[in-house]
Each structure stands twice: as C-alpha cells, then as structure tokens.
Short mmCIF file of C-alpha atoms in Angstrom, two decimals:
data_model
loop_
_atom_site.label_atom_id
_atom_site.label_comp_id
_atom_site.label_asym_id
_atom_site.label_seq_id
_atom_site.Cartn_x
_atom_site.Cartn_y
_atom_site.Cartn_z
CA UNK A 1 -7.15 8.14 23.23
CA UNK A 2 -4.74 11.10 24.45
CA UNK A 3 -2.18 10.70 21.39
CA UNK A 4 -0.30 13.89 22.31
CA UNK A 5 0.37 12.70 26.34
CA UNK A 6 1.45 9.44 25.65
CA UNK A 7 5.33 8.67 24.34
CA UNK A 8 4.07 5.49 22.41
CA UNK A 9 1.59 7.83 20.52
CA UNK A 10 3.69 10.38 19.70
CA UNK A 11 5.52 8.04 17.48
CA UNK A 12 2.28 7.46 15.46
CA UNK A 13 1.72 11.16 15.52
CA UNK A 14 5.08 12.03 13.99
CA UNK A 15 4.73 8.73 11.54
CA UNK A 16 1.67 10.21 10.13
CA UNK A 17 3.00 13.34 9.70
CA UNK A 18 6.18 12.40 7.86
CA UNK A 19 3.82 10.26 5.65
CA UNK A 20 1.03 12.77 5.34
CA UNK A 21 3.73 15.21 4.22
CA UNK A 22 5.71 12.68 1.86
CA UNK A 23 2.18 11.81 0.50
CA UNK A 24 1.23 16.26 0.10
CA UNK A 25 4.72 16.25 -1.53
CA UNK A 26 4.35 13.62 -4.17
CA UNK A 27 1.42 15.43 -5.24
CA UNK A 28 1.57 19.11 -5.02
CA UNK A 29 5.65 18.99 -6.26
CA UNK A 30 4.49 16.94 -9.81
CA UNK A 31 1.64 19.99 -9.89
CA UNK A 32 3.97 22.38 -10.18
CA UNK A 33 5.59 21.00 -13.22
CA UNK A 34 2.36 19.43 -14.43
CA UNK A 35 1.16 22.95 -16.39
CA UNK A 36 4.31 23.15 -17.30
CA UNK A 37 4.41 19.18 -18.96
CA UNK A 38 1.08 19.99 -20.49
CA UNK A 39 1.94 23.05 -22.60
CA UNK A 40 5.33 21.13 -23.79
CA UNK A 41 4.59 18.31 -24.47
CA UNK A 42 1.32 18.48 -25.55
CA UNK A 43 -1.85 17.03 -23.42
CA UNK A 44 -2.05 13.81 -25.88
CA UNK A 45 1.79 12.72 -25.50
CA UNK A 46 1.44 13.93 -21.61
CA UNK A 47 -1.32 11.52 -21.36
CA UNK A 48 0.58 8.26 -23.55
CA UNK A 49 2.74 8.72 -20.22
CA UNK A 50 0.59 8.62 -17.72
CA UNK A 51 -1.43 5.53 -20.11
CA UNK A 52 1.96 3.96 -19.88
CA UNK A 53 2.86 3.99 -16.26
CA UNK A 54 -0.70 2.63 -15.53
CA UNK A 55 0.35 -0.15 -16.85
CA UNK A 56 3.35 -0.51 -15.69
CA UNK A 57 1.69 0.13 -12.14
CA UNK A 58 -0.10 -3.47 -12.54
CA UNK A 59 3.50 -4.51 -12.65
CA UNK A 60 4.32 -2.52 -9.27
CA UNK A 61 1.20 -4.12 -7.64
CA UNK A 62 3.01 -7.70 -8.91
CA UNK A 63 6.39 -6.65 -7.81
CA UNK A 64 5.08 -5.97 -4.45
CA UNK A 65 2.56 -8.86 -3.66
CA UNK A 66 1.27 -7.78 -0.47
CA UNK A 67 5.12 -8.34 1.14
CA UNK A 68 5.02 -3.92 1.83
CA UNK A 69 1.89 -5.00 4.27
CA UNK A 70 3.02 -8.65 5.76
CA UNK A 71 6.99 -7.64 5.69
CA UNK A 72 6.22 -4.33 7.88
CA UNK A 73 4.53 -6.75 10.37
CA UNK A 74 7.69 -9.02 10.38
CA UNK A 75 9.93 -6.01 10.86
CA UNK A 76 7.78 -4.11 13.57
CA UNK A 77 7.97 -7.86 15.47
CA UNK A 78 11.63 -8.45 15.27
CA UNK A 79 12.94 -4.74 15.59
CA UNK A 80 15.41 -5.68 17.98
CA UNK A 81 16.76 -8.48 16.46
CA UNK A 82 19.17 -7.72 13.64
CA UNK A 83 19.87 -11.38 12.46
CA UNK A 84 16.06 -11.77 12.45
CA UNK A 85 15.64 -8.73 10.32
CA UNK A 86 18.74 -9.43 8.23
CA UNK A 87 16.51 -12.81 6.97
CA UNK A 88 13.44 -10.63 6.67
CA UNK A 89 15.13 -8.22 4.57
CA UNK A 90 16.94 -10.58 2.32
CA UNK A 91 14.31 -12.78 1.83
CA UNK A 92 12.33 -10.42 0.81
CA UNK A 93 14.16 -8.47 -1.97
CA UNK A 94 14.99 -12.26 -3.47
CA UNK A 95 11.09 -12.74 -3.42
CA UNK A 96 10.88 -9.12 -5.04
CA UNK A 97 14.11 -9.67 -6.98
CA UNK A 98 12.57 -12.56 -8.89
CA UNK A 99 8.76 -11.21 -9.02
CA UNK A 100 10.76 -8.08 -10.92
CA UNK A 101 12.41 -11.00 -13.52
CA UNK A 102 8.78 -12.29 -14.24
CA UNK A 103 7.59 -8.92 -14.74
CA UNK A 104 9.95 -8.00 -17.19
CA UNK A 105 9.32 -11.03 -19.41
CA UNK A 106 5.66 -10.12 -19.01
CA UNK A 107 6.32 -6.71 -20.11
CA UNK A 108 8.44 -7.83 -23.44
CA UNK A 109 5.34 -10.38 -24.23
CA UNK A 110 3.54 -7.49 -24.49
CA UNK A 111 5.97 -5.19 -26.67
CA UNK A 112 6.04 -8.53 -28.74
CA UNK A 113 1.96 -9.01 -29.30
CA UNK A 114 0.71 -5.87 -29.22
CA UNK A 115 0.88 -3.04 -31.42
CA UNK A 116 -0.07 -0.06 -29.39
CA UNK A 117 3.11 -1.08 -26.59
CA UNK A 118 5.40 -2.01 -29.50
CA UNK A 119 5.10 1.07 -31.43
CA UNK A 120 6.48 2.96 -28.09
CA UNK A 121 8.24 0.10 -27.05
CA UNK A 122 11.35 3.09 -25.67
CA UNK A 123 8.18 4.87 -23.22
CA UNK A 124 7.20 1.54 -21.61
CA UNK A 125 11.02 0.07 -21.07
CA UNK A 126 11.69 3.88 -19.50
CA UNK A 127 8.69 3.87 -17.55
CA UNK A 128 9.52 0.45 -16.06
CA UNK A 129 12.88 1.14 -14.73
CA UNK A 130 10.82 2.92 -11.90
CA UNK A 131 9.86 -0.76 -11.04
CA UNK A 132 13.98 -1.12 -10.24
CA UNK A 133 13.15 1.27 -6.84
CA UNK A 134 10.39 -1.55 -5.47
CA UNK A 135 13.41 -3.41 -4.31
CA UNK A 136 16.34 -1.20 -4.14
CA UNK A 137 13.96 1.45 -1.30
CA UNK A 138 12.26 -0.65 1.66
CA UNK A 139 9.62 1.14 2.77
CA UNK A 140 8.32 -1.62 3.94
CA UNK A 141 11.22 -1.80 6.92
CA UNK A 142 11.42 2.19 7.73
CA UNK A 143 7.60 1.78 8.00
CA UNK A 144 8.29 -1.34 10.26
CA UNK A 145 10.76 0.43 12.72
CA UNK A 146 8.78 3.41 12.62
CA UNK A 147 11.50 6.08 11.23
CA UNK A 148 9.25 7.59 8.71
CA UNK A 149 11.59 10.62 8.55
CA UNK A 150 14.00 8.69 6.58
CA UNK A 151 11.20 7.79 3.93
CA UNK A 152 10.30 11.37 3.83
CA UNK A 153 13.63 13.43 3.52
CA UNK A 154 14.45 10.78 0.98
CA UNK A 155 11.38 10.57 -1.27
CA UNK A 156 11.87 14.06 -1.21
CA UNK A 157 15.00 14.24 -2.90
CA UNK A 158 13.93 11.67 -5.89
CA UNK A 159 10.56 14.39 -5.95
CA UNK A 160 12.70 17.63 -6.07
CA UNK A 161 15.41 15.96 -8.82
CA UNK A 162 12.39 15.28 -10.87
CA UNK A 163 10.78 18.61 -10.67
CA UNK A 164 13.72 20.78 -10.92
CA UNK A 165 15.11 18.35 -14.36
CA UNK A 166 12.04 18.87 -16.07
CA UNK A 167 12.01 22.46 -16.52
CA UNK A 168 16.12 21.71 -17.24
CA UNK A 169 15.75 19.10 -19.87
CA UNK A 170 12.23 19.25 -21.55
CA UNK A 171 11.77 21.74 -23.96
CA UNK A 172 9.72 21.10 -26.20
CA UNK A 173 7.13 18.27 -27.91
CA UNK A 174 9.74 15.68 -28.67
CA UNK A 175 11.12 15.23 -25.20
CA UNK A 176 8.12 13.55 -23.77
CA UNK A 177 10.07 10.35 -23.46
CA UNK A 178 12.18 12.12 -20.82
CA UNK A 179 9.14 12.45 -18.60
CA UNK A 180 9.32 8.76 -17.41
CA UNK A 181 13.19 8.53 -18.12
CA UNK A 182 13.37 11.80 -15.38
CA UNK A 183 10.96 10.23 -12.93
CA UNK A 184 12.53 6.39 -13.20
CA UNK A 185 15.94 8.22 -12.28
CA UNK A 186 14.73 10.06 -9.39
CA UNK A 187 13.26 7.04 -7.96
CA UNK A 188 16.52 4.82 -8.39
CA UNK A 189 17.78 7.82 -7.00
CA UNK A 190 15.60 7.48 -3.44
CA UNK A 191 16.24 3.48 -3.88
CA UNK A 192 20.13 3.90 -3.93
CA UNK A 193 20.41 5.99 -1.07
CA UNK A 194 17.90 4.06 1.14
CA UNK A 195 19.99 1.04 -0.11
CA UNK A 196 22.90 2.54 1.11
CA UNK A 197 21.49 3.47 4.50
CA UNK A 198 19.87 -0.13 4.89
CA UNK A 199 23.24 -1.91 4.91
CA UNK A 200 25.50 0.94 6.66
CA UNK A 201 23.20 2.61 9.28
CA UNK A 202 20.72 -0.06 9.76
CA UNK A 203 23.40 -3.06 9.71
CA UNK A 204 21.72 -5.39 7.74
CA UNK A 205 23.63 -8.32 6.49
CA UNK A 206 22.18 -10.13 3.32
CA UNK A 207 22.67 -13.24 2.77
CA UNK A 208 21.01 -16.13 1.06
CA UNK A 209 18.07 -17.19 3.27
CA UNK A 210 16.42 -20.79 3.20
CA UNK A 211 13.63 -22.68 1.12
CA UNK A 212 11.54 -23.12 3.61
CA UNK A 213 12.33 -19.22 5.14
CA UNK A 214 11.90 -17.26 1.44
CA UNK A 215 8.34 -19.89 0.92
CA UNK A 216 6.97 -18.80 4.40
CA UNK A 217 7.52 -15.20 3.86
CA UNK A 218 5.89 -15.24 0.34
CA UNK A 219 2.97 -17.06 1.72
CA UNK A 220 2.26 -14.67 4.71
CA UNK A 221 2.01 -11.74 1.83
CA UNK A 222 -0.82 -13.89 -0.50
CA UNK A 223 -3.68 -12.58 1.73
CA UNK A 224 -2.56 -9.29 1.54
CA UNK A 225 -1.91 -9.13 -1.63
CA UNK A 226 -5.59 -10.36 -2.60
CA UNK A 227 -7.22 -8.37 -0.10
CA UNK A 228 -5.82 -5.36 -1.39
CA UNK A 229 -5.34 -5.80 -5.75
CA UNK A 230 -8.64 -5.10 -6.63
CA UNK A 231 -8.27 -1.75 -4.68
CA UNK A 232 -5.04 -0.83 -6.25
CA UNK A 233 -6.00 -2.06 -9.40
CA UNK A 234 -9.24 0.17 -9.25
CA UNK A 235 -6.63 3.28 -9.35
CA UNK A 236 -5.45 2.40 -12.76
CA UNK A 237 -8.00 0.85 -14.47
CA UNK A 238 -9.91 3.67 -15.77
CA UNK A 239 -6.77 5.47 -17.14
CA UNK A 240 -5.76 2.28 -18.80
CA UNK A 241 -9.92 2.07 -20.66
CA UNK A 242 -9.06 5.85 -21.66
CA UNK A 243 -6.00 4.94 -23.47
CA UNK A 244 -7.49 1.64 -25.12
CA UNK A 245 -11.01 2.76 -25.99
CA UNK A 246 -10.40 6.69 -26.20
CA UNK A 247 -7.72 9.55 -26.76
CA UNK A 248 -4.62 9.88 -24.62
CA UNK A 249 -6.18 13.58 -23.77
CA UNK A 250 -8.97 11.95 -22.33
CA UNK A 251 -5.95 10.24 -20.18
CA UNK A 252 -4.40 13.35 -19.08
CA UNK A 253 -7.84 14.96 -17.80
CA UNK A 254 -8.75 11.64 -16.05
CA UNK A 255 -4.96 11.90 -14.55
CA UNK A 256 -5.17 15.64 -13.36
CA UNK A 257 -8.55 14.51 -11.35
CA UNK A 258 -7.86 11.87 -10.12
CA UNK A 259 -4.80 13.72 -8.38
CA UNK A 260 -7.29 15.95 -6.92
CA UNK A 261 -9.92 13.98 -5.79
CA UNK A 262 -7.35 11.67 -3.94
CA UNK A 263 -5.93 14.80 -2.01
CA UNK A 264 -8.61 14.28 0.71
CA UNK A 265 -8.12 10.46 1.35
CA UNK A 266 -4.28 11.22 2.42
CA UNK A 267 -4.41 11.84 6.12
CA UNK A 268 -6.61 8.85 6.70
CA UNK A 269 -4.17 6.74 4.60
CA UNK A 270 -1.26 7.77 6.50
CA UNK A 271 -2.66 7.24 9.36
CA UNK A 272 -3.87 3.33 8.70
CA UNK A 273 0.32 2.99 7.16
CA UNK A 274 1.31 4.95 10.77
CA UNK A 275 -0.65 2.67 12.99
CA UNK A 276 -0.02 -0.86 11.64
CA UNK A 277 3.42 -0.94 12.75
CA UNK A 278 2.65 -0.14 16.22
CA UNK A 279 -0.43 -3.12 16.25
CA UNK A 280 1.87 -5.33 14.86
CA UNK A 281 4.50 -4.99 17.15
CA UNK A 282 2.04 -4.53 20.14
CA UNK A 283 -0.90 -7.03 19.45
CA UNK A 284 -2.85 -4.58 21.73
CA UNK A 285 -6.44 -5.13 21.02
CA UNK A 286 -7.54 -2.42 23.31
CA UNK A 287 -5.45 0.04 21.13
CA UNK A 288 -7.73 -1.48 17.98
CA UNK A 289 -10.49 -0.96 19.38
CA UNK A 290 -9.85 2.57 20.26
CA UNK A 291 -9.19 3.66 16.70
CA UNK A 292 -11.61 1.78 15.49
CA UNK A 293 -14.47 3.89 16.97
CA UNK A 294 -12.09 6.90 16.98
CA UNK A 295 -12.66 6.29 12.85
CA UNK A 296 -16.38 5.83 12.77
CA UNK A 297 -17.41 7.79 15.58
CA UNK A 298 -15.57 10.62 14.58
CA UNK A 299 -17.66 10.43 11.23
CA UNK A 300 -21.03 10.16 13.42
CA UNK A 301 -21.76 6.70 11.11
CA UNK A 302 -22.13 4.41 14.20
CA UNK A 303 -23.38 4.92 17.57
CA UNK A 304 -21.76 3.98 21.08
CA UNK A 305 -23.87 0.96 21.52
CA UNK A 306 -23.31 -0.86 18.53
CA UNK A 307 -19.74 0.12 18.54
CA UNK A 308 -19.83 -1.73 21.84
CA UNK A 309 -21.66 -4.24 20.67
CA UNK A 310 -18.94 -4.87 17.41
CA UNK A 311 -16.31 -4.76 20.44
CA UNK A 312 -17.68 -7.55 22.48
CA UNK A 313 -18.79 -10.05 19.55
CA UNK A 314 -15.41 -9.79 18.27
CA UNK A 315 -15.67 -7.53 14.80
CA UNK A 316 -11.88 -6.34 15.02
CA UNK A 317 -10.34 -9.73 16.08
CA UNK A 318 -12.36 -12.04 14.11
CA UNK A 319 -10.99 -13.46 11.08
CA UNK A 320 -12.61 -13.22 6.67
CA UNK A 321 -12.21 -16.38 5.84
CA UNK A 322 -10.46 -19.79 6.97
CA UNK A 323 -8.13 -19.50 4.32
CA UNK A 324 -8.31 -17.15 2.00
CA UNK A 325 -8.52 -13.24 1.86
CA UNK A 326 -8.28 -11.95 5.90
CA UNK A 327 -7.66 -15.83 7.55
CA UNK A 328 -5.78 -14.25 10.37
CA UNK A 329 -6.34 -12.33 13.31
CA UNK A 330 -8.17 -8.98 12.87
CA UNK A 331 -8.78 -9.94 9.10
CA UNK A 332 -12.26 -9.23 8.77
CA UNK A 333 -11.87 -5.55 9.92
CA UNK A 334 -9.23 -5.24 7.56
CA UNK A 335 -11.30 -6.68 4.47
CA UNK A 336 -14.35 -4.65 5.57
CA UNK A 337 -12.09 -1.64 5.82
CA UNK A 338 -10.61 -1.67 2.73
CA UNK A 339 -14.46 -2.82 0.99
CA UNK A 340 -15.09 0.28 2.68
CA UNK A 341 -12.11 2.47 1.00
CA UNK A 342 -13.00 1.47 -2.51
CA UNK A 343 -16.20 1.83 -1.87
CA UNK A 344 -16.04 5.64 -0.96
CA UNK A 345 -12.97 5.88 -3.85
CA UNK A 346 -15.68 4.66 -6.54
CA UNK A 347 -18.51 7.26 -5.02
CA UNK A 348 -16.08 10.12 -5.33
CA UNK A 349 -14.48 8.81 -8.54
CA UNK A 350 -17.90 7.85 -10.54
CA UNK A 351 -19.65 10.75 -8.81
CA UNK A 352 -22.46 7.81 -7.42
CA UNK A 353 -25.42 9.71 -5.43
CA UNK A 354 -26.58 7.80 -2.25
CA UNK A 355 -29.75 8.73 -0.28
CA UNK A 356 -27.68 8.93 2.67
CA UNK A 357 -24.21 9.96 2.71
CA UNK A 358 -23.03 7.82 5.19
CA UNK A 359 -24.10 4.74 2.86
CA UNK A 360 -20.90 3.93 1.31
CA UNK A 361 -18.92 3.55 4.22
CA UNK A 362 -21.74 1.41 6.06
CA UNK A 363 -22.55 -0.90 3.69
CA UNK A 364 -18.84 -0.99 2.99
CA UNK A 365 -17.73 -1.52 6.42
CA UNK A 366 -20.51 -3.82 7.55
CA UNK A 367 -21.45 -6.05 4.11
CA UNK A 368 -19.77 -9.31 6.15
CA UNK A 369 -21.28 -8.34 9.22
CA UNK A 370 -22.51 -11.85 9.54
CA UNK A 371 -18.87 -13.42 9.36
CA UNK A 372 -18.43 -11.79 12.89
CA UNK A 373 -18.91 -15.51 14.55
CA UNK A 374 -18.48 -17.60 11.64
CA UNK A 375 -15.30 -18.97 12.39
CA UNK A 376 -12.98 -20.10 15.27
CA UNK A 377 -9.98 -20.70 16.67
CA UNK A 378 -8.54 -24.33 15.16
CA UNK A 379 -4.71 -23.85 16.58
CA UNK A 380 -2.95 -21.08 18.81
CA UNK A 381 0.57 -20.23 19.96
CA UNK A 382 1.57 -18.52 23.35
CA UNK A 383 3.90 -15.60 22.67
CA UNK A 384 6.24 -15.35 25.27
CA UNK A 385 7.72 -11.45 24.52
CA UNK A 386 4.28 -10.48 24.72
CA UNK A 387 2.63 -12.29 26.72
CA UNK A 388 -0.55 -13.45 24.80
CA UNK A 389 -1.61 -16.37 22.40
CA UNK A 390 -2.13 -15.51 18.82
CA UNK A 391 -4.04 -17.71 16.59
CA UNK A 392 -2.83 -19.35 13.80
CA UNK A 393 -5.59 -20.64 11.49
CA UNK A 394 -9.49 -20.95 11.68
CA UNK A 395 -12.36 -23.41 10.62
CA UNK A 396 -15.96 -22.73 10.64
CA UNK A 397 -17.60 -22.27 13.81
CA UNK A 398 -20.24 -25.26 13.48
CA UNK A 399 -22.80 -23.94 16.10
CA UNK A 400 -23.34 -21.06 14.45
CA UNK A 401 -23.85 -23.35 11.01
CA UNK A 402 -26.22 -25.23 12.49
CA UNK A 403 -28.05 -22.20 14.04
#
C-alpha cells in the first residue's frame, strides 16, 4: 500500500498529520505551562483540577455518545450533498444539545449530595463550561470531509490562548480556579470559530430535523458509544480513585504520567481517526484489509498465512454481535481492536509483565476469534453510488451452532 503515489492516500497522509500534530500540540503546549502551574499553584490545588475535569470528562464521554464515530460515517457518505449534511449536522447538535441539558442536571445532583463537589462547587461549574465546545466545534464533520487542517489551525488557537493567559493571569496559589476558567474559554474559543466556519464556509443550514430522523441518528451512535466507554472511561478512572481514596498530589503525579506514557499511542490514533473517513465513504474492503496487516505485520505479531487466513474467513467484515456492541459490518475488528487498545493502555499504565511482549495485543485482538462465523447476513441493501450491498442486521449463523 503505496500511500505517497496514490492521490486518495495522500489525503489520509496529510489527515494524520494534521491530527498527529493537533494531538503533539495538545500535549507538549499544556507542558510548557505545566511546571509553571505546579510551582503556583501548588501540586495539591493543581491536582483538585485535573480530579475535577476527570469527572467532568465522564460528562464529555455522555455528551458525545458515540455520535463523533457514527456522525463522521454519515458525513464522509453524504459529502456532496449539502441538504443531507445540513440534517446530519442539525440533528446532531439537538441530540448533543439535549445530552448537554441532562448532564448539567447530573452535575448539580452532585454539587447537591456530595460534599467533596459542593465545597468547590465554582471549580466543577468552570470546568464544565468546556463541555459547551462538544457542540459548538464538530469535529466530527471536518473529520468526515477530511479537512483536518481546519481542526488543527483551530485547536491551535484555543491551545496557544490558554498557554500564553496562564503565565498572564495566574500568579499565585489563589488563582487555581482560573486554570479551568482559562482552558473552558479557549475551547469555546475553537467552538465559536468552527461554528462560524460551519454555517458560512461550509453552508450548512440548520433547521429542525424530524422524529424519526434525530431517533435514527441517536441509535446508529449506541454501538459506538458502548464499544468504546469502557476505553474512555479507563483514562479517567484512576485519577478520579486518587482524588476519592488519596491526596490531590497523588492526582497531579498520576496526571503528569499519564501525559507521557500516552505520547507514544498518538500516531497510531491518528491514523485509525484519518482512515475511517475514507472506509466510510469508500466501503473498500480491499483497502481494510490492507491496513489491517499493514498494523500487525508491521509489529511482526501475525504471520502472512494466518493474516490470509483472517482475510478469507471474514475477520474484518464480520460482525460482534447481532445486536449489540459491533452488529454491523466490520464490527468485530473494531471491538477486537479497541479490546486490543485498552489492553496495551492497561500494560503500559499498570506496568503488567507478559512472558511475551506481543501478548497483549494478541490476546486482545484475537479473544473473539471464534465469533469470526458466528453470525450472518439476515437483510441487505444494494447501494447504488457505490455499487455494492451493505448489510443491515445479523442473526446467528445456525450451522455453525449446531457444529
């Protein structure tokens, strides 16, 4: 796979290279205020931050329910048409719109009941206007149309207003509560421009959508959203034990490596956010399979045979479940593949020793191995634009259940 010589891959080159920078940005710019934070502030109110937008980071995952994974597929399909993606858009900032309402009563239940949220009630409100940028900045559609530039020239300026206003405005132990206040504002900032270059450059209209089109769209981002909580989740969870069970300095130290360690997964992750567009749009299986083994060849985990082998019986078409977590098209590779992801993010994380190094992504990629002919095909429709039929929902396979 020649990604340089062909015009189709360049896109995904540049894609992942916007991304891979926006994602070296959002890391290495906070680092260069972080030693700064730490010495103002104090490492115990630095890390009551960082406990606080943990949890408001459960309320992120909420706001977001899987529609910035099924929502770049429905934009990637219907690039071309703008009345399409006018109801894709506005249907999905009502869906995000109202998630964000439910969130925010959750949010004052908690200032309400518990003690350690109400007594820095001011922190958690401030750290959850950031939530306000889920629905004003659409990643979801620049990822869809594949202009990643825009994401990264304007993530960068919410990034650079951030750094540059805390060495401005925080001076000393008491300002902590500027810290989310600073980093909320830079965000609205990126949300209001990409807002602004939605409806002007983009033309989208918004409108009220149907029902029946605001339901469909919700339920197409379930899966997702189940398939991939307990991996997002994972990322917060032991920051939000630290500030229960132990100090907020324990927080902060978790925090700073955590940043580190996650350094090394960020090519790999652009590259999965780069490529799904281009699948969706495409439906090219051939193009799957390529970066399939281009992934675990490249880490010498599988051979060529049973890479062929995984081709032919169907392990990157096949579906998880019937109706549950991965019941579409492709599904089980996704599951396995982000089993996989946590899997290796725990070993790095938890420091886990394996007898073989390549353990943790086998067993992670391959632990529903025997799924691969579990199901099949119960309905199909023929897609005209591109010329192939695209299944629609599974039941269980009952040869194989009687085998």
């Amino acid at each position: 796979m020649k990604f340089g010589q062909d015009n189709k891959y360049k896109v995904i080159v540049h894609n992942t290279t916007y991304l891979s920078v926006l994602e070296i940005l959002k890391m290495v710019m906070p680092f260069v205020a972080l030693p700064y934070l730490i010495s103002t502030v104090g490492a115990d109110k630095y890390g009551l931050v960082v406990f606080a937008q943990a949890i408001i980071s459960y309320f992120i995952i909420f706001i977001n329910f899987g529609l910035d994974v099924s929502a770049v597929k429905n934009v990637s399909i219907n690039r071309s048409d703008n009345e399409k993606l006018s109801e894709v858009v506005s249907s999905v900032l009502i869906i995000k719109a109202f998630l964000f309402i439910l969130s925010f009563l959750a949010l004052g239940v908690l200032l309400l009941c518990v003690k350690q949220f109400r007594d820095n009630y001011v922190l958690f409100l401030l750290s959850f206007l950031s939530c306000l940028s889920e629905i004003l900045f659409p990643v979801w559609f620049y990822q869809g149309v594949e202009k990643m530039k825009y994401i990264t020239l304007i993530r960068f300026t919410s990034i650079f207003f951030y750094t540059v206003t805390v060495f401005i405005f925080i001076k000393n132990e008491s300002d902590y509560l500027l810290i989310p206040l600073l980093q909320s504002l830079g965000w609205l900032l990126s949300g209001v421009i990409s807002f602004f270059m939605l409806i002007r450059v983009e033309k989208i209209s918004l409108f009220v959508p149907t029902i029946e089109s605001i339901r469909r769209y919700f339920k197409e981002s379930v899966p997702f959203f189940v398939s991939r909580v307990s991996v997002v989740i994972n990322a917060s969870m032991a920051k939000t034990i630290c500030g229960i069970f132990f100090s907020m300095h324990e927080v902060a130290v978790f925090d700073l490596a955590q940043k580190i360690a996650m350094t090394a997964l960020v090519p790999l992750q652009m590259l999965n956010q780069a490529l799904f567009p281009h699948i969706a749009k495409t439906l090219d299986r051939k193009f799957v399979n390529k970066c399939f083994r281009l992934i675990l060849l490249a880490k010498g985990y599988i051979s060529q045979d049973f890479f062929e082998w995984l081709k032919e019986n169907g392990f990157t078409t096949a579906p998880a479940s019937t109706k549950y977590h991965g019941a579409c098209e492709g599904g089980l590779y996704k599951h396995s593949k982000a089993v996989m992801d946590t899997l290796v993010d725990f070993t790095k994380k938890l420091g886990l020793q394996w007898q073989d190094e390549r353990s943790p992504y086998i067993v992670g990629m391959f632990h529903d191995l025997c799924k691969i002919d579990q199901y099949k095909i119960k309905e199909e429709f023929y897609d005209n634009d591109c010329n192939v039929k695209i299944p629609t929902s599974y039941e269980y396979n009952e040869n194989v259940l009687l085998k």
